[in-house]
Amino acid sequence: MGFALMVEPRYTVSEYLKLEEESEVRHEYYDGEVFAMAGTSMNHNRIVGKLRAIFEKRFQPDGCDVFTENVKAEVTPDLCYAYPDLILTCSAEDRDGVYIVKNPTILVEVLSKTSISKDRGFKLRMYKQIPSLQYYLLVSQNEFYVELYSRSIHGNLWNYQSFENPVDKIVFEPLKFEILLSAIYENIKFWGPEEKTLPEE
């Protein structure tokens, strides 16, 4: 998911949250700046739907919640709030919440031409700072290509993997969960690859 044009003026977090309650347009927030969210493609929507179904089948029996696109995540309190394409949370605090997920386990972004640099750059850096986050999954909508950042047992160190073979399995080992790459892209028609960039360290 990407940012569109900044909406003036600067906002406090309280003002931003009130704006979100009243607005029909979603906005993301960073340090006083508020950004209106751009629309998405049908491929984007299809992939998010497939991932939601996969995640719900595996994790809802464990009492976890899966949210997509219209639920915001508190990335850094009082500094950064975003709308990931998919959120998995198994937190009791989040289950009792109303508008904001504060303790995500997995965040997913489906890449587009307008969001790819931000999803792999700014959002990657910010998401890594969320204490509860274990995985950040980036999914191309135009080719078989998925990237996975996994928090290591050492806490602040992250591992990187990429997958581009339809028979590849994306494994979330501590969660006893895996996804076949082909399942994400079932019945998806590709329109051309996004520009690849080297992963951030």
JSON list of C-alpha atoms in Angstrom, two decimals:
[
{"chain": "A", "resi": 1, "resn": "MET", "atom": "CA", "xyz": [0.00, 0.00, 0.00]},
{"chain": "A", "resi": 2, "resn": "GLY", "atom": "CA", "xyz": [1.34, 3.47, -0.80]},
{"chain": "A", "resi": 3, "resn": "PHE", "atom": "CA", "xyz": [1.03, 7.11, 0.13]},
{"chain": "A", "resi": 4, "resn": "ALA", "atom": "CA", "xyz": [-0.65, 9.67, -2.10]},
{"chain": "A", "resi": 5, "resn": "LEU", "atom": "CA", "xyz": [-0.42, 13.44, -1.60]},
{"chain": "A", "resi": 6, "resn": "MET", "atom": "CA", "xyz": [0.07, 14.97, 1.83]},
{"chain": "A", "resi": 7, "resn": "VAL", "atom": "CA", "xyz": [-3.00, 16.65, 3.28]},
{"chain": "A", "resi": 8, "resn": "GLU", "atom": "CA", "xyz": [-2.21, 19.97, 4.99]},
{"chain": "A", "resi": 9, "resn": "PRO", "atom": "CA", "xyz": [-1.88, 21.12, 7.74]},
{"chain": "A", "resi": 10, "resn": "ARG", "atom": "CA", "xyz": [0.10, 19.23, 10.40]},
{"chain": "A", "resi": 11, "resn": "TYR", "atom": "CA", "xyz": [-1.91, 17.21, 12.91]},
{"chain": "A", "resi": 12, "resn": "THR", "atom": "CA", "xyz": [-1.51, 15.99, 16.45]},
{"chain": "A", "resi": 13, "resn": "VAL", "atom": "CA", "xyz": [-2.19, 12.28, 16.95]},
{"chain": "A", "resi": 14, "resn": "SER", "atom": "CA", "xyz": [-5.52, 13.11, 18.62]},
{"chain": "A", "resi": 15, "resn": "GLU", "atom": "CA", "xyz": [-6.53, 15.28, 15.67]},
{"chain": "A", "resi": 16, "resn": "TYR", "atom": "CA", "xyz": [-5.48, 12.55, 13.24]},
{"chain": "A", "resi": 17, "resn": "LEU", "atom": "CA", "xyz": [-7.49, 9.86, 15.04]},
{"chain": "A", "resi": 18, "resn": "LYS", "atom": "CA", "xyz": [-10.55, 12.12, 15.09]},
{"chain": "A", "resi": 19, "resn": "LEU", "atom": "CA", "xyz": [-10.06, 12.79, 11.37]},
{"chain": "A", "resi": 20, "resn": "GLU", "atom": "CA", "xyz": [-10.01, 9.05, 10.69]},
{"chain": "A", "resi": 21, "resn": "GLU", "atom": "CA", "xyz": [-13.25, 8.49, 12.58]},
{"chain": "A", "resi": 22, "resn": "GLU", "atom": "CA", "xyz": [-15.02, 11.09, 10.45]},
{"chain": "A", "resi": 23, "resn": "SER", "atom": "CA", "xyz": [-13.35, 10.65, 7.05]},
{"chain": "A", "resi": 24, "resn": "GLU", "atom": "CA", "xyz": [-14.43, 8.33, 4.25]},
{"chain": "A", "resi": 25, "resn": "VAL", "atom": "CA", "xyz": [-10.83, 8.32, 3.00]},
{"chain": "A", "resi": 26, "resn": "ARG", "atom": "CA", "xyz": [-8.08, 6.48, 4.88]},
{"chain": "A", "resi": 27, "resn": "HIS", "atom": "CA", "xyz": [-4.97, 8.39, 5.91]},
{"chain": "A", "resi": 28, "resn": "GLU", "atom": "CA", "xyz": [-1.60, 7.30, 7.27]},
{"chain": "A", "resi": 29, "resn": "TYR", "atom": "CA", "xyz": [0.27, 9.41, 9.81]},
{"chain": "A", "resi": 30, "resn": "TYR", "atom": "CA", "xyz": [3.91, 10.20, 10.43]},
{"chain": "A", "resi": 31, "resn": "ASP", "atom": "CA", "xyz": [5.18, 12.89, 12.80]},
{"chain": "A", "resi": 32, "resn": "GLY", "atom": "CA", "xyz": [2.37, 15.35, 12.19]},
{"chain": "A", "resi": 33, "resn": "GLU", "atom": "CA", "xyz": [2.01, 14.70, 8.47]},
{"chain": "A", "resi": 34, "resn": "VAL", "atom": "CA", "xyz": [-1.15, 13.03, 7.19]},
{"chain": "A", "resi": 35, "resn": "PHE", "atom": "CA", "xyz": [-1.23, 11.13, 3.90]},
{"chain": "A", "resi": 36, "resn": "ALA", "atom": "CA", "xyz": [-4.34, 10.14, 1.95]},
{"chain": "A", "resi": 37, "resn": "MET", "atom": "CA", "xyz": [-4.24, 6.53, 0.80]},
{"chain": "A", "resi": 38, "resn": "ALA", "atom": "CA", "xyz": [-4.27, 5.70, -2.90]},
{"chain": "A", "resi": 39, "resn": "GLY", "atom": "CA", "xyz": [-6.65, 3.16, -4.46]},
{"chain": "A", "resi": 40, "resn": "THR", "atom": "CA", "xyz": [-5.63, -0.39, -5.33]},
{"chain": "A", "resi": 41, "resn": "SER", "atom": "CA", "xyz": [-5.79, -2.70, -8.34]},
{"chain": "A", "resi": 42, "resn": "MET", "atom": "CA", "xyz": [-7.96, -5.79, -8.68]},
{"chain": "A", "resi": 43, "resn": "ASN", "atom": "CA", "xyz": [-4.88, -8.03, -8.46]},
{"chain": "A", "resi": 44, "resn": "HIS", "atom": "CA", "xyz": [-3.96, -6.31, -5.22]},
{"chain": "A", "resi": 45, "resn": "ASN", "atom": "CA", "xyz": [-7.43, -6.94, -3.85]},
{"chain": "A", "resi": 46, "resn": "ARG", "atom": "CA", "xyz": [-7.45, -10.57, -4.99]},
{"chain": "A", "resi": 47, "resn": "ILE", "atom": "CA", "xyz": [-4.10, -11.32, -3.35]},
{"chain": "A", "resi": 48, "resn": "VAL", "atom": "CA", "xyz": [-5.10, -9.67, -0.07]},
{"chain": "A", "resi": 49, "resn": "GLY", "atom": "CA", "xyz": [-8.31, -11.73, -0.10]},
{"chain": "A", "resi": 50, "resn": "LYS", "atom": "CA", "xyz": [-6.43, -14.98, -0.67]},
{"chain": "A", "resi": 51, "resn": "LEU", "atom": "CA", "xyz": [-3.95, -14.22, 2.10]},
{"chain": "A", "resi": 52, "resn": "ARG", "atom": "CA", "xyz": [-6.73, -13.32, 4.50]},
{"chain": "A", "resi": 53, "resn": "ALA", "atom": "CA", "xyz": [-8.48, -16.64, 3.86]},
{"chain": "A", "resi": 54, "resn": "ILE", "atom": "CA", "xyz": [-5.21, -18.56, 4.35]},
{"chain": "A", "resi": 55, "resn": "PHE", "atom": "CA", "xyz": [-4.36, -16.73, 7.57]},
{"chain": "A", "resi": 56, "resn": "GLU", "atom": "CA", "xyz": [-7.87, -17.00, 9.03]},
{"chain": "A", "resi": 57, "resn": "LYS", "atom": "CA", "xyz": [-8.05, -20.75, 8.40]},
{"chain": "A", "resi": 58, "resn": "ARG", "atom": "CA", "xyz": [-4.78, -21.27, 10.26]},
{"chain": "A", "resi": 59, "resn": "PHE", "atom": "CA", "xyz": [-4.93, -18.72, 13.07]},
{"chain": "A", "resi": 60, "resn": "GLN", "atom": "CA", "xyz": [-8.56, -18.00, 13.99]},
{"chain": "A", "resi": 61, "resn": "PRO", "atom": "CA", "xyz": [-8.89, -21.35, 15.82]},
{"chain": "A", "resi": 62, "resn": "ASP", "atom": "CA", "xyz": [-6.04, -20.10, 18.05]},
{"chain": "A", "resi": 63, "resn": "GLY", "atom": "CA", "xyz": [-7.97, -16.95, 18.94]},
{"chain": "A", "resi": 64, "resn": "CYS", "atom": "CA", "xyz": [-6.01, -14.67, 16.62]},
{"chain": "A", "resi": 65, "resn": "ASP", "atom": "CA", "xyz": [-7.44, -11.90, 14.44]},
{"chain": "A", "resi": 66, "resn": "VAL", "atom": "CA", "xyz": [-6.71, -11.08, 10.81]},
{"chain": "A", "resi": 67, "resn": "PHE", "atom": "CA", "xyz": [-7.40, -7.55, 9.57]},
{"chain": "A", "resi": 68, "resn": "THR", "atom": "CA", "xyz": [-7.05, -6.12, 6.07]},
{"chain": "A", "resi": 69, "resn": "GLU", "atom": "CA", "xyz": [-6.48, -2.60, 4.76]},
{"chain": "A", "resi": 70, "resn": "ASN", "atom": "CA", "xyz": [-9.13, -0.69, 6.74]},
{"chain": "A", "resi": 71, "resn": "VAL", "atom": "CA", "xyz": [-7.64, -1.32, 10.19]},
{"chain": "A", "resi": 72, "resn": "LYS", "atom": "CA", "xyz": [-4.63, 0.74, 11.20]},
{"chain": "A", "resi": 73, "resn": "ALA", "atom": "CA", "xyz": [-1.51, -0.35, 13.08]},
{"chain": "A", "resi": 74, "resn": "GLU", "atom": "CA", "xyz": [0.28, 1.72, 15.70]},
{"chain": "A", "resi": 75, "resn": "VAL", "atom": "CA", "xyz": [3.82, 1.49, 14.39]},
{"chain": "A", "resi": 76, "resn": "THR", "atom": "CA", "xyz": [5.38, 3.91, 16.87]},
{"chain": "A", "resi": 77, "resn": "PRO", "atom": "CA", "xyz": [3.15, 5.48, 19.57]},
{"chain": "A", "resi": 78, "resn": "ASP", "atom": "CA", "xyz": [2.43, 9.16, 18.90]},
{"chain": "A", "resi": 79, "resn": "LEU", "atom": "CA", "xyz": [4.67, 9.11, 15.82]},
{"chain": "A", "resi": 80, "resn": "CYS", "atom": "CA", "xyz": [3.59, 6.66, 13.11]},
{"chain": "A", "resi": 81, "resn": "TYR", "atom": "CA", "xyz": [0.28, 5.00, 12.21]},
{"chain": "A", "resi": 82, "resn": "ALA", "atom": "CA", "xyz": [-0.17, 2.95, 9.04]},
{"chain": "A", "resi": 83, "resn": "TYR", "atom": "CA", "xyz": [-2.67, 0.78, 7.20]},
{"chain": "A", "resi": 84, "resn": "PRO", "atom": "CA", "xyz": [-0.86, -2.46, 6.29]},
{"chain": "A", "resi": 85, "resn": "ASP", "atom": "CA", "xyz": [-2.59, -4.59, 3.68]},
{"chain": "A", "resi": 86, "resn": "LEU", "atom": "CA", "xyz": [-2.91, -7.41, 6.20]},
{"chain": "A", "resi": 87, "resn": "ILE", "atom": "CA", "xyz": [-2.35, -7.67, 9.95]},
{"chain": "A", "resi": 88, "resn": "LEU", "atom": "CA", "xyz": [-2.17, -10.82, 12.06]},
{"chain": "A", "resi": 89, "resn": "THR", "atom": "CA", "xyz": [-2.43, -10.26, 15.80]},
{"chain": "A", "resi": 90, "resn": "CYS", "atom": "CA", "xyz": [-2.80, -12.79, 18.59]},
{"chain": "A", "resi": 91, "resn": "SER", "atom": "CA", "xyz": [-2.78, -10.15, 21.33]},
{"chain": "A", "resi": 92, "resn": "ALA", "atom": "CA", "xyz": [-5.51, -10.03, 23.97]},
{"chain": "A", "resi": 93, "resn": "GLU", "atom": "CA", "xyz": [-5.05, -6.25, 24.08]},
{"chain": "A", "resi": 94, "resn": "ASP", "atom": "CA", "xyz": [-5.78, -6.01, 20.36]},
{"chain": "A", "resi": 95, "resn": "ARG", "atom": "CA", "xyz": [-8.81, -8.28, 20.67]},
{"chain": "A", "resi": 96, "resn": "ASP", "atom": "CA", "xyz": [-10.28, -5.75, 23.11]},
{"chain": "A", "resi": 97, "resn": "GLY", "atom": "CA", "xyz": [-9.33, -2.81, 20.89]},
{"chain": "A", "resi": 98, "resn": "VAL", "atom": "CA", "xyz": [-11.61, -0.75, 18.64]},
{"chain": "A", "resi": 99, "resn": "TYR", "atom": "CA", "xyz": [-9.67, 0.96, 15.85]},
{"chain": "A", "resi": 100, "resn": "ILE", "atom": "CA", "xyz": [-5.94, 0.33, 16.29]},
{"chain": "A", "resi": 101, "resn": "VAL", "atom": "CA", "xyz": [-3.78, -2.82, 16.36]},
{"chain": "A", "resi": 102, "resn": "LYS", "atom": "CA", "xyz": [-0.82, -2.31, 18.70]},
{"chain": "A", "resi": 103, "resn": "ASN", "atom": "CA", "xyz": [0.77, -5.75, 18.86]},
{"chain": "A", "resi": 104, "resn": "PRO", "atom": "CA", "xyz": [0.93, -7.33, 15.38]},
{"chain": "A", "resi": 105, "resn": "THR", "atom": "CA", "xyz": [2.74, -10.61, 14.82]},
{"chain": "A", "resi": 106, "resn": "ILE", "atom": "CA", "xyz": [2.77, -10.46, 11.00]},
{"chain": "A", "resi": 107, "resn": "LEU", "atom": "CA", "xyz": [2.37, -7.48, 8.68]},
{"chain": "A", "resi": 108, "resn": "VAL", "atom": "CA", "xyz": [1.86, -7.85, 4.92]},
{"chain": "A", "resi": 109, "resn": "GLU", "atom": "CA", "xyz": [2.17, -5.28, 2.13]},
{"chain": "A", "resi": 110, "resn": "VAL", "atom": "CA", "xyz": [1.22, -6.04, -1.49]},
{"chain": "A", "resi": 111, "resn": "LEU", "atom": "CA", "xyz": [3.61, -4.08, -3.71]},
{"chain": "A", "resi": 112, "resn": "SER", "atom": "CA", "xyz": [2.65, -1.64, -6.43]},
{"chain": "A", "resi": 113, "resn": "LYS", "atom": "CA", "xyz": [4.62, 0.76, -8.62]},
{"chain": "A", "resi": 114, "resn": "THR", "atom": "CA", "xyz": [3.69, 3.65, -6.36]},
{"chain": "A", "resi": 115, "resn": "SER", "atom": "CA", "xyz": [4.35, 1.89, -3.04]},
{"chain": "A", "resi": 116, "resn": "ILE", "atom": "CA", "xyz": [7.31, -0.38, -3.70]},
{"chain": "A", "resi": 117, "resn": "SER", "atom": "CA", "xyz": [10.08, 1.98, -2.58]},
{"chain": "A", "resi": 118, "resn": "LYS", "atom": "CA", "xyz": [8.20, 3.03, 0.55]},
{"chain": "A", "resi": 119, "resn": "ASP", "atom": "CA", "xyz": [7.19, -0.54, 1.48]},
{"chain": "A", "resi": 120, "resn": "ARG", "atom": "CA", "xyz": [10.79, -1.77, 1.12]},
{"chain": "A", "resi": 121, "resn": "GLY", "atom": "CA", "xyz": [12.36, 1.33, 2.63]},
{"chain": "A", "resi": 122, "resn": "PHE", "atom": "CA", "xyz": [10.53, 3.59, 5.07]},
{"chain": "A", "resi": 123, "resn": "LYS", "atom": "CA", "xyz": [7.90, 1.07, 6.16]},
{"chain": "A", "resi": 124, "resn": "LEU", "atom": "CA", "xyz": [10.47, -1.71, 6.54]},
{"chain": "A", "resi": 125, "resn": "ARG", "atom": "CA", "xyz": [12.53, 0.45, 8.88]},
{"chain": "A", "resi": 126, "resn": "MET", "atom": "CA", "xyz": [9.51, 1.55, 10.89]},
{"chain": "A", "resi": 127, "resn": "TYR", "atom": "CA", "xyz": [7.87, -1.88, 11.11]},
{"chain": "A", "resi": 128, "resn": "LYS", "atom": "CA", "xyz": [11.07, -3.45, 12.42]},
{"chain": "A", "resi": 129, "resn": "GLN", "atom": "CA", "xyz": [10.75, -1.22, 15.48]},
{"chain": "A", "resi": 130, "resn": "ILE", "atom": "CA", "xyz": [7.45, -2.80, 16.56]},
{"chain": "A", "resi": 131, "resn": "PRO", "atom": "CA", "xyz": [8.40, -5.03, 19.54]},
{"chain": "A", "resi": 132, "resn": "SER", "atom": "CA", "xyz": [5.75, -7.70, 18.87]},
{"chain": "A", "resi": 133, "resn": "LEU", "atom": "CA", "xyz": [6.40, -8.04, 15.13]},
{"chain": "A", "resi": 134, "resn": "GLN", "atom": "CA", "xyz": [7.92, -11.35, 14.05]},
{"chain": "A", "resi": 135, "resn": "TYR", "atom": "CA", "xyz": [7.45, -11.23, 10.25]},
{"chain": "A", "resi": 136, "resn": "TYR", "atom": "CA", "xyz": [7.08, -8.68, 7.48]},
{"chain": "A", "resi": 137, "resn": "LEU", "atom": "CA", "xyz": [5.88, -10.13, 4.17]},
{"chain": "A", "resi": 138, "resn": "LEU", "atom": "CA", "xyz": [6.09, -8.22, 0.87]},
{"chain": "A", "resi": 139, "resn": "VAL", "atom": "CA", "xyz": [4.12, -9.66, -2.04]},
{"chain": "A", "resi": 140, "resn": "SER", "atom": "CA", "xyz": [4.41, -8.69, -5.71]},
{"chain": "A", "resi": 141, "resn": "GLN", "atom": "CA", "xyz": [1.09, -8.44, -7.52]},
{"chain": "A", "resi": 142, "resn": "ASN", "atom": "CA", "xyz": [2.58, -8.84, -11.01]},
{"chain": "A", "resi": 143, "resn": "GLU", "atom": "CA", "xyz": [4.88, -11.87, -10.80]},
{"chain": "A", "resi": 144, "resn": "PHE", "atom": "CA", "xyz": [5.70, -14.85, -8.60]},
{"chain": "A", "resi": 145, "resn": "TYR", "atom": "CA", "xyz": [7.83, -12.96, -6.10]},
{"chain": "A", "resi": 146, "resn": "VAL", "atom": "CA", "xyz": [7.52, -12.73, -2.32]},
{"chain": "A", "resi": 147, "resn": "GLU", "atom": "CA", "xyz": [9.99, -11.38, 0.24]},
{"chain": "A", "resi": 148, "resn": "LEU", "atom": "CA", "xyz": [10.02, -12.30, 3.92]},
{"chain": "A", "resi": 149, "resn": "TYR", "atom": "CA", "xyz": [11.76, -10.49, 6.76]},
{"chain": "A", "resi": 150, "resn": "SER", "atom": "CA", "xyz": [11.92, -12.58, 9.94]},
{"chain": "A", "resi": 151, "resn": "ARG", "atom": "CA", "xyz": [12.99, -11.41, 13.39]},
{"chain": "A", "resi": 152, "resn": "SER", "atom": "CA", "xyz": [15.82, -13.60, 14.68]},
{"chain": "A", "resi": 153, "resn": "ILE", "atom": "CA", "xyz": [16.05, -15.05, 18.18]},
{"chain": "A", "resi": 154, "resn": "HIS", "atom": "CA", "xyz": [18.48, -12.22, 18.95]},
{"chain": "A", "resi": 155, "resn": "GLY", "atom": "CA", "xyz": [15.65, -9.69, 18.85]},
{"chain": "A", "resi": 156, "resn": "ASN", "atom": "CA", "xyz": [16.85, -6.76, 16.76]},
{"chain": "A", "resi": 157, "resn": "LEU", "atom": "CA", "xyz": [18.44, -8.83, 13.98]},
{"chain": "A", "resi": 158, "resn": "TRP", "atom": "CA", "xyz": [16.33, -9.70, 10.94]},
{"chain": "A", "resi": 159, "resn": "ASN", "atom": "CA", "xyz": [16.72, -12.43, 8.33]},
{"chain": "A", "resi": 160, "resn": "TYR", "atom": "CA", "xyz": [15.75, -11.99, 4.68]},
{"chain": "A", "resi": 161, "resn": "GLN", "atom": "CA", "xyz": [14.40, -14.56, 2.20]},
{"chain": "A", "resi": 162, "resn": "SER", "atom": "CA", "xyz": [12.90, -14.25, -1.28]},
{"chain": "A", "resi": 163, "resn": "PHE", "atom": "CA", "xyz": [10.69, -16.73, -3.13]},
{"chain": "A", "resi": 164, "resn": "GLU", "atom": "CA", "xyz": [9.92, -16.88, -6.86]},
{"chain": "A", "resi": 165, "resn": "ASN", "atom": "CA", "xyz": [9.25, -20.53, -7.69]},
{"chain": "A", "resi": 166, "resn": "PRO", "atom": "CA", "xyz": [5.54, -21.48, -7.54]},
{"chain": "A", "resi": 167, "resn": "VAL", "atom": "CA", "xyz": [6.44, -24.63, -5.57]},
{"chain": "A", "resi": 168, "resn": "ASP", "atom": "CA", "xyz": [8.38, -22.66, -2.93]},
{"chain": "A", "resi": 169, "resn": "LYS", "atom": "CA", "xyz": [7.06, -22.82, 0.62]},
{"chain": "A", "resi": 170, "resn": "ILE", "atom": "CA", "xyz": [7.14, -19.73, 2.81]},
{"chain": "A", "resi": 171, "resn": "VAL", "atom": "CA", "xyz": [7.74, -21.10, 6.29]},
{"chain": "A", "resi": 172, "resn": "PHE", "atom": "CA", "xyz": [6.91, -19.30, 9.53]},
{"chain": "A", "resi": 173, "resn": "GLU", "atom": "CA", "xyz": [8.69, -21.81, 11.73]},
{"chain": "A", "resi": 174, "resn": "PRO", "atom": "CA", "xyz": [7.83, -20.67, 15.28]},
{"chain": "A", "resi": 175, "resn": "LEU", "atom": "CA", "xyz": [4.17, -20.33, 14.29]},
{"chain": "A", "resi": 176, "resn": "LYS", "atom": "CA", "xyz": [4.07, -23.82, 12.73]},
{"chain": "A", "resi": 177, "resn": "PHE", "atom": "CA", "xyz": [2.69, -22.29, 9.55]},
{"chain": "A", "resi": 178, "resn": "GLU", "atom": "CA", "xyz": [3.64, -22.36, 5.89]},
{"chain": "A", "resi": 179, "resn": "ILE", "atom": "CA", "xyz": [2.22, -21.01, 2.64]},
{"chain": "A", "resi": 180, "resn": "LEU", "atom": "CA", "xyz": [2.77, -22.46, -0.82]},
{"chain": "A", "resi": 181, "resn": "LEU", "atom": "CA", "xyz": [3.70, -19.61, -3.16]},
{"chain": "A", "resi": 182, "resn": "SER", "atom": "CA", "xyz": [1.31, -20.86, -5.83]},
{"chain": "A", "resi": 183, "resn": "ALA", "atom": "CA", "xyz": [-1.60, -20.57, -3.37]},
{"chain": "A", "resi": 184, "resn": "ILE", "atom": "CA", "xyz": [-1.07, -16.81, -3.13]},
{"chain": "A", "resi": 185, "resn": "TYR", "atom": "CA", "xyz": [-1.19, -16.40, -6.91]},
{"chain": "A", "resi": 186, "resn": "GLU", "atom": "CA", "xyz": [-3.92, -18.88, -7.84]},
{"chain": "A", "resi": 187, "resn": "ASN", "atom": "CA", "xyz": [-5.93, -17.48, -10.80]},
{"chain": "A", "resi": 188, "resn": "ILE", "atom": "CA", "xyz": [-3.90, -14.25, -10.84]},
{"chain": "A", "resi": 189, "resn": "LYS", "atom": "CA", "xyz": [-3.08, -12.80, -14.27]},
{"chain": "A", "resi": 190, "resn": "PHE", "atom": "CA", "xyz": [0.22, -10.91, -14.26]},
{"chain": "A", "resi": 191, "resn": "TRP", "atom": "CA", "xyz": [0.70, -7.56, -16.02]},
{"chain": "A", "resi": 192, "resn": "GLY", "atom": "CA", "xyz": [4.48, -7.25, -15.74]},
{"chain": "A", "resi": 193, "resn": "PRO", "atom": "CA", "xyz": [7.00, -7.24, -12.87]},
{"chain": "A", "resi": 194, "resn": "GLU", "atom": "CA", "xyz": [7.70, -4.39, -10.49]},
{"chain": "A", "resi": 195, "resn": "GLU", "atom": "CA", "xyz": [11.21, -3.00, -10.47]},
{"chain": "A", "resi": 196, "resn": "LYS", "atom": "CA", "xyz": [13.36, -5.07, -8.13]},
{"chain": "A", "resi": 197, "resn": "THR", "atom": "CA", "xyz": [15.62, -3.39, -5.61]},
{"chain": "A", "resi": 198, "resn": "LEU", "atom": "CA", "xyz": [18.17, -4.83, -3.26]},
{"chain": "A", "resi": 199, "resn": "PRO", "atom": "CA", "xyz": [16.80, -5.58, 0.22]},
{"chain": "A", "resi": 200, "resn": "GLU", "atom": "CA", "xyz": [17.79, -3.27, 3.04]},
{"chain": "A", "resi": 201, "resn": "GLU", "atom": "CA", "xyz": [20.15, -4.57, 5.68]}
]
